[in-house]
Tab-separated table of C-alpha atoms in Angstrom:
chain	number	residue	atom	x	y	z
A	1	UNK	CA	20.432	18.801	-11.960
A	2	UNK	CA	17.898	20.224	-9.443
A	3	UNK	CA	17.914	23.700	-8.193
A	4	UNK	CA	19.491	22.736	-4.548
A	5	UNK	CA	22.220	20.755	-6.065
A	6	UNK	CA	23.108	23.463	-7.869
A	7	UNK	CA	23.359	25.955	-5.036
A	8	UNK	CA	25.121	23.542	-3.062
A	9	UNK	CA	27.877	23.109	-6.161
A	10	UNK	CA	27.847	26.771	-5.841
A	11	UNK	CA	29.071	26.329	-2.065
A	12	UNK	CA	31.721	24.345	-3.588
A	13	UNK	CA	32.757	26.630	-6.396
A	14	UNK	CA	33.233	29.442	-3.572
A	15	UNK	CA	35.658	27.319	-1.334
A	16	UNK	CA	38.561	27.998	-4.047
A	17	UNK	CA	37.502	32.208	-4.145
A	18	UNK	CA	37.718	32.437	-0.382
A	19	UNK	CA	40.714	30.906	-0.210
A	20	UNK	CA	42.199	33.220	-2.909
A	21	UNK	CA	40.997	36.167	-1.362
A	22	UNK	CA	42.546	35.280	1.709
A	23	UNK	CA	45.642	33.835	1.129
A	24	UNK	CA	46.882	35.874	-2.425
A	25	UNK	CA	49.927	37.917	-1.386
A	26	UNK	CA	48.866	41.011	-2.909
A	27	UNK	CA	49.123	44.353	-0.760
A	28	UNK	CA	45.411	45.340	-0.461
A	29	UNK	CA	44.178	48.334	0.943
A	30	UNK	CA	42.775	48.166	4.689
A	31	UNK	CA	40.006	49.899	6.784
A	32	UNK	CA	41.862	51.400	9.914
A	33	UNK	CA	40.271	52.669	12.959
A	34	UNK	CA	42.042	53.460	16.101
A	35	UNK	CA	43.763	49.913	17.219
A	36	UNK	CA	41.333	47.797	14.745
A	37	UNK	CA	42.606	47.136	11.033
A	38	UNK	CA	40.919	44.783	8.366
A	39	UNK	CA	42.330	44.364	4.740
A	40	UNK	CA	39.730	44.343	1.697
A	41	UNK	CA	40.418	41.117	0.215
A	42	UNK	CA	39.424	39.727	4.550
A	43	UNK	CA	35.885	41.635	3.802
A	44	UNK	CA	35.448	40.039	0.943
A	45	UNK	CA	36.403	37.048	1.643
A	46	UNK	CA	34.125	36.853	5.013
A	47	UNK	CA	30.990	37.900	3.007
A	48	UNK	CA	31.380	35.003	0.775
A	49	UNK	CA	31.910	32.746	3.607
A	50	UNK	CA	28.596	34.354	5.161
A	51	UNK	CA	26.800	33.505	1.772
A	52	UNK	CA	28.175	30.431	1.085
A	53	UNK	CA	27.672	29.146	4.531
A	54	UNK	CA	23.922	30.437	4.259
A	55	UNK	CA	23.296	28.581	1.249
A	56	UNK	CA	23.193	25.079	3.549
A	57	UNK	CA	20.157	26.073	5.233
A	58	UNK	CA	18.715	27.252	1.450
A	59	UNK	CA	19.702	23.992	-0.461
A	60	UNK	CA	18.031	21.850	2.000
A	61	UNK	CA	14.858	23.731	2.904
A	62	UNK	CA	14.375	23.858	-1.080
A	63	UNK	CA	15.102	20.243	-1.258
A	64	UNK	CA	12.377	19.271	1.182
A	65	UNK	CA	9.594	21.965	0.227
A	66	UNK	CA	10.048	20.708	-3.781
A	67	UNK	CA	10.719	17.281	-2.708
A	68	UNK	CA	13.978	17.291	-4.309
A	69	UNK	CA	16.096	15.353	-2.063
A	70	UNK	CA	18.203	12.846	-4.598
A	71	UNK	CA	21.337	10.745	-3.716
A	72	UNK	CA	23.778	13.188	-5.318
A	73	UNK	CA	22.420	16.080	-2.976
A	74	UNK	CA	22.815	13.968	-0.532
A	75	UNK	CA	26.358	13.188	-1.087
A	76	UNK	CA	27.404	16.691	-2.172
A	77	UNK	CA	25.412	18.575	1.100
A	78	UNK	CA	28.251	16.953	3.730
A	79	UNK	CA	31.015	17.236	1.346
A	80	UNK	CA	30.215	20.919	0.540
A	81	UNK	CA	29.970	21.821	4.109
A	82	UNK	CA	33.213	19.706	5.001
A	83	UNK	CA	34.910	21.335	2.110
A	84	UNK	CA	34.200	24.942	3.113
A	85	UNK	CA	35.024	24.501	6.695
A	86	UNK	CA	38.143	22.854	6.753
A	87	UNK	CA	39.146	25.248	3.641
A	88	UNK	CA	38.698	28.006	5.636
A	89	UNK	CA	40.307	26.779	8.949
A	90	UNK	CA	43.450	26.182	7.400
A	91	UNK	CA	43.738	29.453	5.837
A	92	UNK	CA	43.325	30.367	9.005
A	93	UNK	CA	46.016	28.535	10.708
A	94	UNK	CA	48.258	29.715	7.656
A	95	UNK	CA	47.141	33.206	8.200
A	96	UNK	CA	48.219	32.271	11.564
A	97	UNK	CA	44.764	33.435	12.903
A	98	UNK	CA	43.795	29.885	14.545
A	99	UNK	CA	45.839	27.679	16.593
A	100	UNK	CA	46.404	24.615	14.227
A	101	UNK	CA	44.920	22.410	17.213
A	102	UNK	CA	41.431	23.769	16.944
A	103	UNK	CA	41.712	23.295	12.832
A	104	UNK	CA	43.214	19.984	13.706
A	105	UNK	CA	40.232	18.640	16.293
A	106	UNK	CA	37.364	20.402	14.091
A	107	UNK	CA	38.487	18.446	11.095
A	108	UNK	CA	39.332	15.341	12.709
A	109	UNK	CA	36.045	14.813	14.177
A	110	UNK	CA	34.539	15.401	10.340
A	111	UNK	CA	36.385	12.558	9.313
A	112	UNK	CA	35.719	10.127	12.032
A	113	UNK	CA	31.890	11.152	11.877
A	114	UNK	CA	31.927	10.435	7.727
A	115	UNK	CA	33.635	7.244	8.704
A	116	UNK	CA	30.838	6.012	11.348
A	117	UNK	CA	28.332	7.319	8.218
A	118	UNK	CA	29.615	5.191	5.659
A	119	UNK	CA	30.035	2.090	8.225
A	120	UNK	CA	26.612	2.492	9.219
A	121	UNK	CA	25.441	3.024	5.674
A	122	UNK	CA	27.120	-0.619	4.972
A	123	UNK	CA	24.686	-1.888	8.010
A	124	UNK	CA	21.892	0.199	6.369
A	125	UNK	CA	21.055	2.430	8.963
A	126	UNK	CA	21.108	5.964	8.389
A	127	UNK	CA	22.521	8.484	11.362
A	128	UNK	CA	20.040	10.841	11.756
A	129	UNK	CA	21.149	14.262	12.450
A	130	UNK	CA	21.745	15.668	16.305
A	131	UNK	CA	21.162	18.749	17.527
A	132	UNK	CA	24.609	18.596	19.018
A	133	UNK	CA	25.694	18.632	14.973
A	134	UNK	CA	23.752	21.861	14.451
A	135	UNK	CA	25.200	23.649	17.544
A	136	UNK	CA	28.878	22.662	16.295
A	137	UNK	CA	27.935	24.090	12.822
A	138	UNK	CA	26.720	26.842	13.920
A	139	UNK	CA	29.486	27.747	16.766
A	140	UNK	CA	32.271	27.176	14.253
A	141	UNK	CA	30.915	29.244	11.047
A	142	UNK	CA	30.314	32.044	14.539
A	143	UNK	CA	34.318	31.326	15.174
A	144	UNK	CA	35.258	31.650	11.325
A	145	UNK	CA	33.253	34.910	10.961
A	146	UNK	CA	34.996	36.178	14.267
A	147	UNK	CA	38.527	35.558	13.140
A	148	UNK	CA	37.697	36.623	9.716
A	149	UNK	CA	36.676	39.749	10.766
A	150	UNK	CA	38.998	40.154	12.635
A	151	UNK	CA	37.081	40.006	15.726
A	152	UNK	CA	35.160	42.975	14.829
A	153	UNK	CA	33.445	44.972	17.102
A	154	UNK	CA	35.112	43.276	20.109
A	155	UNK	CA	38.483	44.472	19.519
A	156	UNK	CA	37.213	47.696	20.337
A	157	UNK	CA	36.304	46.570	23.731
A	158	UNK	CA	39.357	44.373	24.343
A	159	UNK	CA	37.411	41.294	24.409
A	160	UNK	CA	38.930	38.573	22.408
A	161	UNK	CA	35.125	37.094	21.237
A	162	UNK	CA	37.278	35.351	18.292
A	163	UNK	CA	39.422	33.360	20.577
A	164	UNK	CA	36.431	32.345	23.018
A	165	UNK	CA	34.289	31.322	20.096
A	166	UNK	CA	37.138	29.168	18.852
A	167	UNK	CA	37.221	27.413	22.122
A	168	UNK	CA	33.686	26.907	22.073
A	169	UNK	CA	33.473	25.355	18.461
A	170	UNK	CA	36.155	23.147	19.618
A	171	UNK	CA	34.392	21.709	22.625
A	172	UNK	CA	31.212	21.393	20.921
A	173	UNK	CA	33.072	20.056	17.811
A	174	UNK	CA	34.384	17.183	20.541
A	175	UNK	CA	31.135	16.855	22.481
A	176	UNK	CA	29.313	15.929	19.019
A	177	UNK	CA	31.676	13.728	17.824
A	178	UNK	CA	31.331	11.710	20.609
A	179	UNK	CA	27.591	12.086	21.290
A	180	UNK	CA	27.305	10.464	17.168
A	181	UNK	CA	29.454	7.652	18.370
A	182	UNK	CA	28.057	7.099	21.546
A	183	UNK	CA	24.331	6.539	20.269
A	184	UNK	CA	25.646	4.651	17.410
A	185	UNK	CA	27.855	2.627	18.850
A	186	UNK	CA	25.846	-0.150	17.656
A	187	UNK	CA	26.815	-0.045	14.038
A	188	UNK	CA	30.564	-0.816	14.994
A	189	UNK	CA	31.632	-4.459	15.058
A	190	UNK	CA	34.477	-4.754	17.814
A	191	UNK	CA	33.982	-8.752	17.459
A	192	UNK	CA	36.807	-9.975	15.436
A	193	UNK	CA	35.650	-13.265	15.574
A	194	UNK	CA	32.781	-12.494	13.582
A	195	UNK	CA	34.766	-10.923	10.550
């Protein structure tokens, strides 16, 4: 196994830890300062979440540079990412953190996006990544890290940042999914007949 398919098992491997840390029901000590508090095992937890969501950027870079790029890596990249997101939302809907409708739309759109892959891998055509993709990745690992953090330093300010980013990774979470569908629309067979 090649270097980036092992740091993107690692991603995997950390899904299970940052759930611990954030859902075990163990009193941990917390950081208090006037009206903002944060518990230990949320700090921890978002640092591994920064690291492990890092490591997408790393495996791929490495697999291109070393020309690496195999069919496992490419079936454990999306699942990695999928896997740590939607991990990580419903924590965060069980922490009650997130409304479950953002969790709900985020992760819905993952699996009708996998679902035009696969069709479209039947075809043989291969979706090509959108830049609408990268800005929903990036606005909803933004949104984790806010509500992680407790929405650290805006809660100081009064400015729910975590709440606004949620929105945000929601719409652009939508806008994607259909922008994949609507340029691939192609690859779906709506004739019956045909079948």
């Amino acid at each position: 196994m090649n270097l980036a398919n092992r740091i993107t098992l690692a991603r995997i491997f950390l899904v299970p830890i940052i759930m611990f840390f954030l859902l075990i029901n163990v009193k941990f000590p917390h950081v208090r300062i006037e009206q903002f508090t944060i518990t230990y095992n949320q700090i921890i937890a978002a640092l591994i979440f920064i690291i492990a969501a890092s490591t997408d950027s790393l495996d791929g870079y490495i697999a291109r540079k070393r020309k690496l790029v195999t069919n496992l890596g490419k079936l454990l990249d999306p699942l990695a990412d999928k896997l740590l997101v939607s991990a990580v939302l419903i924590s965060l809907v069980e922490m009650d953190k997130l409304d479950a409708w953002i969790a709900i739309v985020i992760i819905s759109r993952e699996f009708a996006v996998t679902g035009l892959r696969q069709i479209a891998l039947l075809e043989g055509t291969v979706m090509a990544a959108s830049k609408w993709g990268k800005w929903k990745t990036a606005t909803q690992i933004t949104a984790i890290i806010a509500l992680l953090i407790n929405n650290f330093p805006f809660a100081f300010i009064d400015f729910r940042f975590d709440l606004v980013a949620s929105w945000i990774a929601a719409i652009i979470t939508l806008y994607s999914g259909f922008d994949y569908f609507i340029k691939n629309k192609h690859v779906i067979n709506f004739d019956d007949k045909k079948q």
